[in-house]
CSV table of C-alpha atoms and ligand atoms in Angstrom, one decimal:
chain,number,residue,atom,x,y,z
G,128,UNK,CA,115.1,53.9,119.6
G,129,UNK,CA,115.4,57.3,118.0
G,130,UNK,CA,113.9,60.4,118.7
G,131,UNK,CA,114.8,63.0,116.5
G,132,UNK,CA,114.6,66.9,117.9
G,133,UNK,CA,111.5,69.2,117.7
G,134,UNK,CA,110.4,71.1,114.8
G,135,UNK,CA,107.7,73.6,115.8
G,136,UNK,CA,105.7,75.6,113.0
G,137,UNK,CA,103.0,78.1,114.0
G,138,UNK,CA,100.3,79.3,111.9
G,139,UNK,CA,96.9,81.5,112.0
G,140,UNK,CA,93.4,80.8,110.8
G,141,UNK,CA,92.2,83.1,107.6
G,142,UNK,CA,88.8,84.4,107.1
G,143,UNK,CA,87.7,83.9,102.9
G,144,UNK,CA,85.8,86.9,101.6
G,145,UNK,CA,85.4,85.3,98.7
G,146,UNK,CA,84.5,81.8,99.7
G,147,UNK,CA,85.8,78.0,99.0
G,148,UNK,CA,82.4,75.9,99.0
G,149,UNK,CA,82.5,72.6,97.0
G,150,UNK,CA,85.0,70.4,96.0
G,151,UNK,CA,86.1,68.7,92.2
G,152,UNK,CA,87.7,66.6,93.9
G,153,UNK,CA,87.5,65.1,97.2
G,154,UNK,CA,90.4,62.9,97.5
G,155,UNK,CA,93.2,66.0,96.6
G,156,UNK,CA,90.9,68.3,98.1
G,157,UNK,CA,90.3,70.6,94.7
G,158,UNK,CA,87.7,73.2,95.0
G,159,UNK,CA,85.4,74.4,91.6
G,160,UNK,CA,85.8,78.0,92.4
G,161,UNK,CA,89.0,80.2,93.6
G,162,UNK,CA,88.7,81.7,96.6
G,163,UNK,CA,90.7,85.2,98.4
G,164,UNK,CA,91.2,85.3,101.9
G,165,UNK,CA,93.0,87.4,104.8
G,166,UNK,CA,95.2,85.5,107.6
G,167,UNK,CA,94.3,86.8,111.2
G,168,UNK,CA,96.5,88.0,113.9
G,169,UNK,CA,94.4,86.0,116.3
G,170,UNK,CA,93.9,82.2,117.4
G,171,UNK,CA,97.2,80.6,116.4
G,172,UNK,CA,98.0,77.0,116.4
G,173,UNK,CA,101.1,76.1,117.5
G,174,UNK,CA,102.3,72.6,116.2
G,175,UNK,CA,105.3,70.7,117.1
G,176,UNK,CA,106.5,67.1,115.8
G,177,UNK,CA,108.6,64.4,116.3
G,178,UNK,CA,109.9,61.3,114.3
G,179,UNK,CA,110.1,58.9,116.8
G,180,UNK,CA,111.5,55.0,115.8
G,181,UNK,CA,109.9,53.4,118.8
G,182,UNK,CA,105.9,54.3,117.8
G,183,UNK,CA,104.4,52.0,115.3
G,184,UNK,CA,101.5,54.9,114.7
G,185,UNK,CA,101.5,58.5,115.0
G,186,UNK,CA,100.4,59.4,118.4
G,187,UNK,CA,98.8,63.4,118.3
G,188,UNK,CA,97.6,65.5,121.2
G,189,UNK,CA,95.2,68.3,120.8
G,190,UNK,CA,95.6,70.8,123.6
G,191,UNK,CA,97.2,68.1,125.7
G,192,UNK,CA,94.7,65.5,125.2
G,193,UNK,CA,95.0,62.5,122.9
G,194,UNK,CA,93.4,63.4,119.3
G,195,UNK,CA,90.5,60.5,118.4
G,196,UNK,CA,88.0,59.6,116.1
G,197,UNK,CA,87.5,61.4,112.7
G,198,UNK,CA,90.1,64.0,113.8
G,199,UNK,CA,92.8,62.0,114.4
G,200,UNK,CA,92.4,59.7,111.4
G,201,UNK,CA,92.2,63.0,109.3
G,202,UNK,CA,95.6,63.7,110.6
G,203,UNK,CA,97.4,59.9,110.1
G,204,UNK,CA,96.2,60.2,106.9
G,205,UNK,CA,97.7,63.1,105.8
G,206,UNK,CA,101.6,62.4,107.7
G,207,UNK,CA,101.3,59.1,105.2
G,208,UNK,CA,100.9,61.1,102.9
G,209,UNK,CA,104.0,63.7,103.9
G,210,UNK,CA,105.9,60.3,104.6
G,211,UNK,CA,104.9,58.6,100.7
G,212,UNK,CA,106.6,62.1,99.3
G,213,UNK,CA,109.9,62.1,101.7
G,214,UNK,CA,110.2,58.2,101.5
G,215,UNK,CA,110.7,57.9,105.3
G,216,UNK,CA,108.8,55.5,107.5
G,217,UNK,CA,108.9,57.0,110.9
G,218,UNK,CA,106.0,58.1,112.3
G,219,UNK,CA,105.9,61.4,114.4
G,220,UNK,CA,104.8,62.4,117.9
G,221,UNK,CA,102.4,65.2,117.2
G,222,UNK,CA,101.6,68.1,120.1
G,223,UNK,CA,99.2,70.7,118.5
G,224,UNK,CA,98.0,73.3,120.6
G,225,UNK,CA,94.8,75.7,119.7
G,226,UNK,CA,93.7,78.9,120.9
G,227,UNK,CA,91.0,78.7,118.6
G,228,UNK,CA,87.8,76.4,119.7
G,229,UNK,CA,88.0,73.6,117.2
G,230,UNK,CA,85.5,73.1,114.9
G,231,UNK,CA,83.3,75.8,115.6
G,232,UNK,CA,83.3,77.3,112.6
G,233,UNK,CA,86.5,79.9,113.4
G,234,UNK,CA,88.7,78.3,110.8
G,235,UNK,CA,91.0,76.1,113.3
G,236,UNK,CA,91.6,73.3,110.3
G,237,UNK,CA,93.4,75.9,108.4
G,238,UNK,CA,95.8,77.1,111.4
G,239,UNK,CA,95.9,73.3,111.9
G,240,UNK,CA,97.0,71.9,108.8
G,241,UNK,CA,99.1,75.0,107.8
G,242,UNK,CA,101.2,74.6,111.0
G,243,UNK,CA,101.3,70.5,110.5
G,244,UNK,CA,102.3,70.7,107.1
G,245,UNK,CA,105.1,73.0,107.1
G,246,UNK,CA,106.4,71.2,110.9
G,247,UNK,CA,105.8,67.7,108.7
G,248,UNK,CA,107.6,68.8,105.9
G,249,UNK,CA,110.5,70.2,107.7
G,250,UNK,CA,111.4,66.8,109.6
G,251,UNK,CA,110.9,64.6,106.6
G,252,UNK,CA,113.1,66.5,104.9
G,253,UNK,CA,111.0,67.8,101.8
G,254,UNK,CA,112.7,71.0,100.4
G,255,UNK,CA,109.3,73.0,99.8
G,256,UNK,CA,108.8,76.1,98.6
G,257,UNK,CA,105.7,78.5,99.9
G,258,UNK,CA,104.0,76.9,96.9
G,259,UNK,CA,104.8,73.2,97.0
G,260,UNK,CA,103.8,73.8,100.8
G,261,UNK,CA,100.7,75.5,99.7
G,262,UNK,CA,99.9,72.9,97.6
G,263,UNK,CA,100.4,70.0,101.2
G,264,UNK,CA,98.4,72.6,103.2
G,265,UNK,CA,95.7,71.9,101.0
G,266,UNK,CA,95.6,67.7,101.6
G,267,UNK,CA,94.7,68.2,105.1
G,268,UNK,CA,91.9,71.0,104.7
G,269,UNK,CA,91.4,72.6,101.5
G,270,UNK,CA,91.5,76.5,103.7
G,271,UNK,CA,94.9,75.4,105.2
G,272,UNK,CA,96.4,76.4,101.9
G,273,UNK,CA,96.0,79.9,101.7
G,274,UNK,CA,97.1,80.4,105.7
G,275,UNK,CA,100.8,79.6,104.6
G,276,UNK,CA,100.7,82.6,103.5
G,277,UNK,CA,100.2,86.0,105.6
G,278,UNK,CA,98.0,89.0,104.6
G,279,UNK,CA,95.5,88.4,101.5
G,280,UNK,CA,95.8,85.3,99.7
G,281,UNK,CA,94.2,83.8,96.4
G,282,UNK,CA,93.8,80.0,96.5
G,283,UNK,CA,93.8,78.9,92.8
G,284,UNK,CA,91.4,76.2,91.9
G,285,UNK,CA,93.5,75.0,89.2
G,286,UNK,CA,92.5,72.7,86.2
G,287,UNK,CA,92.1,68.9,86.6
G,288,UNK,CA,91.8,66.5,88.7
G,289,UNK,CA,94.1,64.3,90.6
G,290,UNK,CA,97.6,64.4,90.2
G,291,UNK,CA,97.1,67.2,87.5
G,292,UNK,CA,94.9,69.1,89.6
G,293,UNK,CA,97.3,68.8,92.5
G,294,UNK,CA,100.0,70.8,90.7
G,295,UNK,CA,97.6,73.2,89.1
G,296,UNK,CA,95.8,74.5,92.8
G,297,UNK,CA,97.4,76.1,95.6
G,298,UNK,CA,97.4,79.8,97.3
G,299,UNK,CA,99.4,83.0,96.7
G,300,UNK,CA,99.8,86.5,98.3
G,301,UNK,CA,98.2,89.1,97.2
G,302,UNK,CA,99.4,92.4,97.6
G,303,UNK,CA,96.6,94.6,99.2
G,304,UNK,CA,98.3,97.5,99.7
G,305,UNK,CA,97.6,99.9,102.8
G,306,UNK,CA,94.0,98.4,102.9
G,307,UNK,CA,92.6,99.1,106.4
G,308,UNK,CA,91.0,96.5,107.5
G,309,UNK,CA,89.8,94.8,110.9
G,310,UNK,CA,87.9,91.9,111.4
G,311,UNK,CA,85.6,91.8,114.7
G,312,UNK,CA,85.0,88.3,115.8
G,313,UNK,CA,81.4,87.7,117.4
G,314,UNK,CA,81.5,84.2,119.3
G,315,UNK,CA,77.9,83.6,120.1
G,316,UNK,CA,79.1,79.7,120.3
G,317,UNK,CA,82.1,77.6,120.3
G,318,UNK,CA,80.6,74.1,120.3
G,319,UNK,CA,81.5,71.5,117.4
G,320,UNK,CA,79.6,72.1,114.4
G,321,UNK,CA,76.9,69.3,113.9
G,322,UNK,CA,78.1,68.6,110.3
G,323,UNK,CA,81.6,68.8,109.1
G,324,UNK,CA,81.8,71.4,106.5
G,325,UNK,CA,83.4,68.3,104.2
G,326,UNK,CA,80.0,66.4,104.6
G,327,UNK,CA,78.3,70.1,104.0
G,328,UNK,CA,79.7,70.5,101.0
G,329,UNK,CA,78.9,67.3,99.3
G,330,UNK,CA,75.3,67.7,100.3
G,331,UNK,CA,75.3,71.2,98.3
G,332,UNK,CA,77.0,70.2,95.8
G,333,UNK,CA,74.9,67.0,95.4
G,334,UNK,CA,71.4,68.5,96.4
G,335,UNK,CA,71.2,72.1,96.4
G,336,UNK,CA,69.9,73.9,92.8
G,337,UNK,CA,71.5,77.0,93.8
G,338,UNK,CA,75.2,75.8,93.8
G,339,UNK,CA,75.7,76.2,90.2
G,340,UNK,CA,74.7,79.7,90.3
G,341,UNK,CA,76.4,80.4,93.4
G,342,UNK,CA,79.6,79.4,91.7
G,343,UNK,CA,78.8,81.3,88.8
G,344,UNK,CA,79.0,84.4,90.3
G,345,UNK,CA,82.0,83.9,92.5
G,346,UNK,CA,83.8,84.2,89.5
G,347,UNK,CA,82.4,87.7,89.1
G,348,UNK,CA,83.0,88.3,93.3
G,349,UNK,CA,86.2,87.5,93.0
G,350,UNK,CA,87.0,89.7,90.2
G,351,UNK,CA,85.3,92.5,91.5
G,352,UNK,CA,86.9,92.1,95.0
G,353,UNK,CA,90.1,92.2,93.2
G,354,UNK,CA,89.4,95.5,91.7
G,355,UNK,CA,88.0,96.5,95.0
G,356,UNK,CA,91.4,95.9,97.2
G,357,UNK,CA,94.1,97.0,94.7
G,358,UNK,CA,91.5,100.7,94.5
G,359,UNK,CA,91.9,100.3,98.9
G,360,UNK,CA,87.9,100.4,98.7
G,361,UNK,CA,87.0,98.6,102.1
G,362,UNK,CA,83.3,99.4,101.5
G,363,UNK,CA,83.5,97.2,98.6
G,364,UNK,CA,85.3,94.6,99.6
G,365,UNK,CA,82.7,94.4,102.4
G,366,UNK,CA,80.1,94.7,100.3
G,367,UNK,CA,81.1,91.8,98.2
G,368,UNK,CA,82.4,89.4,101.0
G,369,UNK,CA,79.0,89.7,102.5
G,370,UNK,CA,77.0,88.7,99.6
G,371,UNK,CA,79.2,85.9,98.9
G,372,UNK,CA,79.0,84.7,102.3
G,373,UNK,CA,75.2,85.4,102.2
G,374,UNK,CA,75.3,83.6,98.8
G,375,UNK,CA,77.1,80.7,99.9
G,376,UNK,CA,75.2,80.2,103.2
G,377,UNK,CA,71.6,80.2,100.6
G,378,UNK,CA,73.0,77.3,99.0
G,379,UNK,CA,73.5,75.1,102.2
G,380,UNK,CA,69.4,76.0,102.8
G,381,UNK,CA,68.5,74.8,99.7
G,382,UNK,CA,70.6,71.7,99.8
G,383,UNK,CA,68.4,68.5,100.1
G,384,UNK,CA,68.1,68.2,103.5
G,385,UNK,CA,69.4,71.6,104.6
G,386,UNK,CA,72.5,72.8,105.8
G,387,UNK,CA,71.9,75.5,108.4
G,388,UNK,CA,75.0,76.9,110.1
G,389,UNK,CA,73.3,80.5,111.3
G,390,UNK,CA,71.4,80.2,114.7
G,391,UNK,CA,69.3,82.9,115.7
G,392,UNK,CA,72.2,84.5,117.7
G,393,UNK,CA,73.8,84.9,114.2
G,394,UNK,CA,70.8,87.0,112.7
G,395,UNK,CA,71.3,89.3,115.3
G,396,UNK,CA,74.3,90.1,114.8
G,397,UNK,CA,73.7,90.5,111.3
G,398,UNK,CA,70.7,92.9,111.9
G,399,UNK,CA,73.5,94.5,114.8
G,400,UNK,CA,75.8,95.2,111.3
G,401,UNK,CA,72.9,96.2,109.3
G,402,UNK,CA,72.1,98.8,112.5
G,403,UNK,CA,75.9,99.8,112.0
G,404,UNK,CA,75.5,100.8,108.4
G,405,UNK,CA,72.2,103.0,108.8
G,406,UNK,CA,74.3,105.0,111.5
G,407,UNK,CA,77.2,105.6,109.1
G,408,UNK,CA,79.7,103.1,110.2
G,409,UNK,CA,81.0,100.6,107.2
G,410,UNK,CA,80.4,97.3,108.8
G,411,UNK,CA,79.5,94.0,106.4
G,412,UNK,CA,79.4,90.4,107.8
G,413,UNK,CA,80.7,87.2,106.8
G,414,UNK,CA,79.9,83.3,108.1
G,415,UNK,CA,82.0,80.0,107.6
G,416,UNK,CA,80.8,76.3,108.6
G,417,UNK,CA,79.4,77.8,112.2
G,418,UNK,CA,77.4,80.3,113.7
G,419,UNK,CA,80.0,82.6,114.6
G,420,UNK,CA,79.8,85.8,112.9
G,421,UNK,CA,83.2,87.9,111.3
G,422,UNK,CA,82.4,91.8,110.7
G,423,UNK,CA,84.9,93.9,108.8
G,424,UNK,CA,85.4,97.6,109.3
G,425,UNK,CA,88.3,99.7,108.6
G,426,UNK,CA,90.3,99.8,111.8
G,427,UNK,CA,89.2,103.1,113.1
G,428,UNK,CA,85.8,101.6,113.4
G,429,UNK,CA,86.6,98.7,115.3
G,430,UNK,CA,86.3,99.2,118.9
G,431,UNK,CA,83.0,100.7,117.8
G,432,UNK,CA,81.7,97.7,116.4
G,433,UNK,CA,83.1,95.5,119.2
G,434,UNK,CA,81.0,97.8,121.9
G,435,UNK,CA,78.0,97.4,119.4
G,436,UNK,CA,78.5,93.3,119.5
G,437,UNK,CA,79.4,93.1,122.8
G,438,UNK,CA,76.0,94.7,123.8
G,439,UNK,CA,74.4,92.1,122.3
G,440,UNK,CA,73.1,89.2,124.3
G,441,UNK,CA,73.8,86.3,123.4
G,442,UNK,CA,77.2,87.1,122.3
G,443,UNK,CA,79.6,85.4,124.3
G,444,UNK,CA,83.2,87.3,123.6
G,445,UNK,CA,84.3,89.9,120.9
G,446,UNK,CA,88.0,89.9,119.7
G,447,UNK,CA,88.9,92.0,117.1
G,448,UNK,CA,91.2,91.0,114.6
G,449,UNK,CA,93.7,92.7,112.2
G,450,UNK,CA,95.8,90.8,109.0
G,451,UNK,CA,98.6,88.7,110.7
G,452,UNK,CA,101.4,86.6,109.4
G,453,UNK,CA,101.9,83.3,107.4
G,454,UNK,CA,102.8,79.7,109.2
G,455,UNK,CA,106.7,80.1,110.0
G,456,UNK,CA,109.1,78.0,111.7
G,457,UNK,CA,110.0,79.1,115.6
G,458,UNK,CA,113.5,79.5,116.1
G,459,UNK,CA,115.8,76.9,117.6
G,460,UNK,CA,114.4,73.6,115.5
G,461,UNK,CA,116.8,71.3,113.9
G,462,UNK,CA,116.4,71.3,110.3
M,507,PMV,O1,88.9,73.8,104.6
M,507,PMV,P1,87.6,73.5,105.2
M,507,PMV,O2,87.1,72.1,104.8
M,507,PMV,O3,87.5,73.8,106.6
M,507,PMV,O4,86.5,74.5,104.4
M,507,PMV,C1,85.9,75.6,105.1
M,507,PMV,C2,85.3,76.5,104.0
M,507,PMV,C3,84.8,77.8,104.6
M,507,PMV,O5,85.5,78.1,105.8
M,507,PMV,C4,83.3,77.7,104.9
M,507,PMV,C5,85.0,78.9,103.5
M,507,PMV,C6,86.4,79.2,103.2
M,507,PMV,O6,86.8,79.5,102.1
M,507,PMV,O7,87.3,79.2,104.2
């Protein structure tokens, strides 16, 4: 029997402003529009791995209890598919550990499979660069590709599908300058979403009239947002990520049957930001697969804000959040 040392990655969730909703294709996880997010500083996920002779599966623990279910298949299935690339056969022993809650909407698949993929990588042996491990991130959750990277970061959507896709699609940094920006997190509830934001997205997709519009005018969100950060306008780039949050969240109600994410603890936080603005401070929302609400303000504002959330009832913790760093190795790994 063989065990092989530890290689530990660590990574952080990102927050899209300009959102990822909907998928070309499902099986190499390429999305129809391009999407621009920041990594946080906040919730990382450590990750460390093993290649392990004796284990005739890999065997993953989630904050120190065994992974099951649709999770842990989710994760097998992407280490075959780090193994079919490398052309080794050993499975790993897999110890993740979260600060995020999982699933609740607070982006702990992209942290996940950021810090999975580049640990995975590194004791197969594949000699990726930040693209090529952009481009893994991505197998395992579609958001995981742009948190290799720190700061802002565009996710490509690429041309094609399949293998062709797979080359064209993956995230890059973005330079955004001495932009400002904090990101308060309102928890109102860390529970499991009810629907996986894979099974969301297919519904929309399928059912929902306004997902063709929606994507439509991402196009035009993203090129404005663009415009927005390289002028350092963090009014604008608020602006913009709350419509297309907004936008996105519309087309999950009008899917066929609906997609809700928002609870009622969500609106009031988003008539708390509204509240904000009429008082002079620049605070715009923005929602992922959960009810938990992100509000961006320039970083002067922040503790402002987090008083103004945390008086809020059903708000259940407020952490405030600045841009943090890409997935990295921690020291002392074999190679
Ligand atoms: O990567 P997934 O399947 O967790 O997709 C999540 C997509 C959103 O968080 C809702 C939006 C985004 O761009 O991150």
């Amino acid at each position: 029997m063989t065990v092989d040392s530890a290689v530990t990655a660590i990574a952080h969730p990102n927050i899209a402003l300009v959102k990822y909703w909907g998928k070309r294709d499902e099986e190499y996880i390429l999305p129809h529009t391009d999407s621009l997010s920041v990594t946080l500083d906040i919730y990382p996920t450590t990750t460390t791995v093993r290649r392990d002779t004796a284990l005739d599966r890999d065997q993953v623990t989630v904050n120190r209890a065994p992974a099951t279910g649709e999770m842990l298949t989710r994760i097998r299935t992407f280490l075959d598919l780090v193994r079919g690339m490398s052309g080794r056969a050993e499975y790993l022993r897999v110890d993740t550990t979260n600060t995020v809650p999982t699933g609740a909407g607070l982006a702990s698949s992209a942290s996940g499979f950021a810090a999975l993929a580049m640990a995975a990588a590194v004791a197969y042996g594949l000699d990726l660069n930040p693209t090529g491990l952009s481009r893994l991130a991505r197998r395992g959750s579609g958001s995981a590709c742009r948190s290799i990277f720190g700061g802002f970061a565009l996710w490509h959507a690429g041309t094609g599908i399949g293998e062709e896709g797979d080359l064209s699609s993956y995230a890059d940094p973005i330079d955004a300058g001495a932009l400002d920006l904090a990101l308060v997190v309102a928890v109102v509830d860390a529970a499991p979403k009810e629907i996986s934001s894979r099974a969301a997205m297919r519904r929309t997709i399928e059912t929902s009239p306004l997902y063709a519009p929606w994507a439509e005018s991402s196009h035009q969100d993203l090129a404005d947002m663009r415009a927005a950060i390289t002028r350092g306008d963090l009014d604008a780039v608020g602006e913009i990520a709350e419509r297309n949050a907004l936008g996105m969240h519309a087309t999950m109600l009008a899917a066929r049957p609906a997609v809700r994410y928002l609870s009622p603890a969500s609106l009031r936080v988003l008539d708390c930001v509204g509240q904000l603005r009429r008082t002079g401070i620049g605070a715009f929302a923005t929602m992922d697969a959960g009810p938990n609400v992100k509000v961006l303000c320039r970083g002067g504002h922040a503790e402002r804000v987090a008083d103004a959330l945390r008086s809020l009832s059903d708000t259940r913790s407020v952490i405030t959040a600045r841009p943090g760093p890409g997935a990295r190795l921690l020291d002392g790994d074999s190679r």
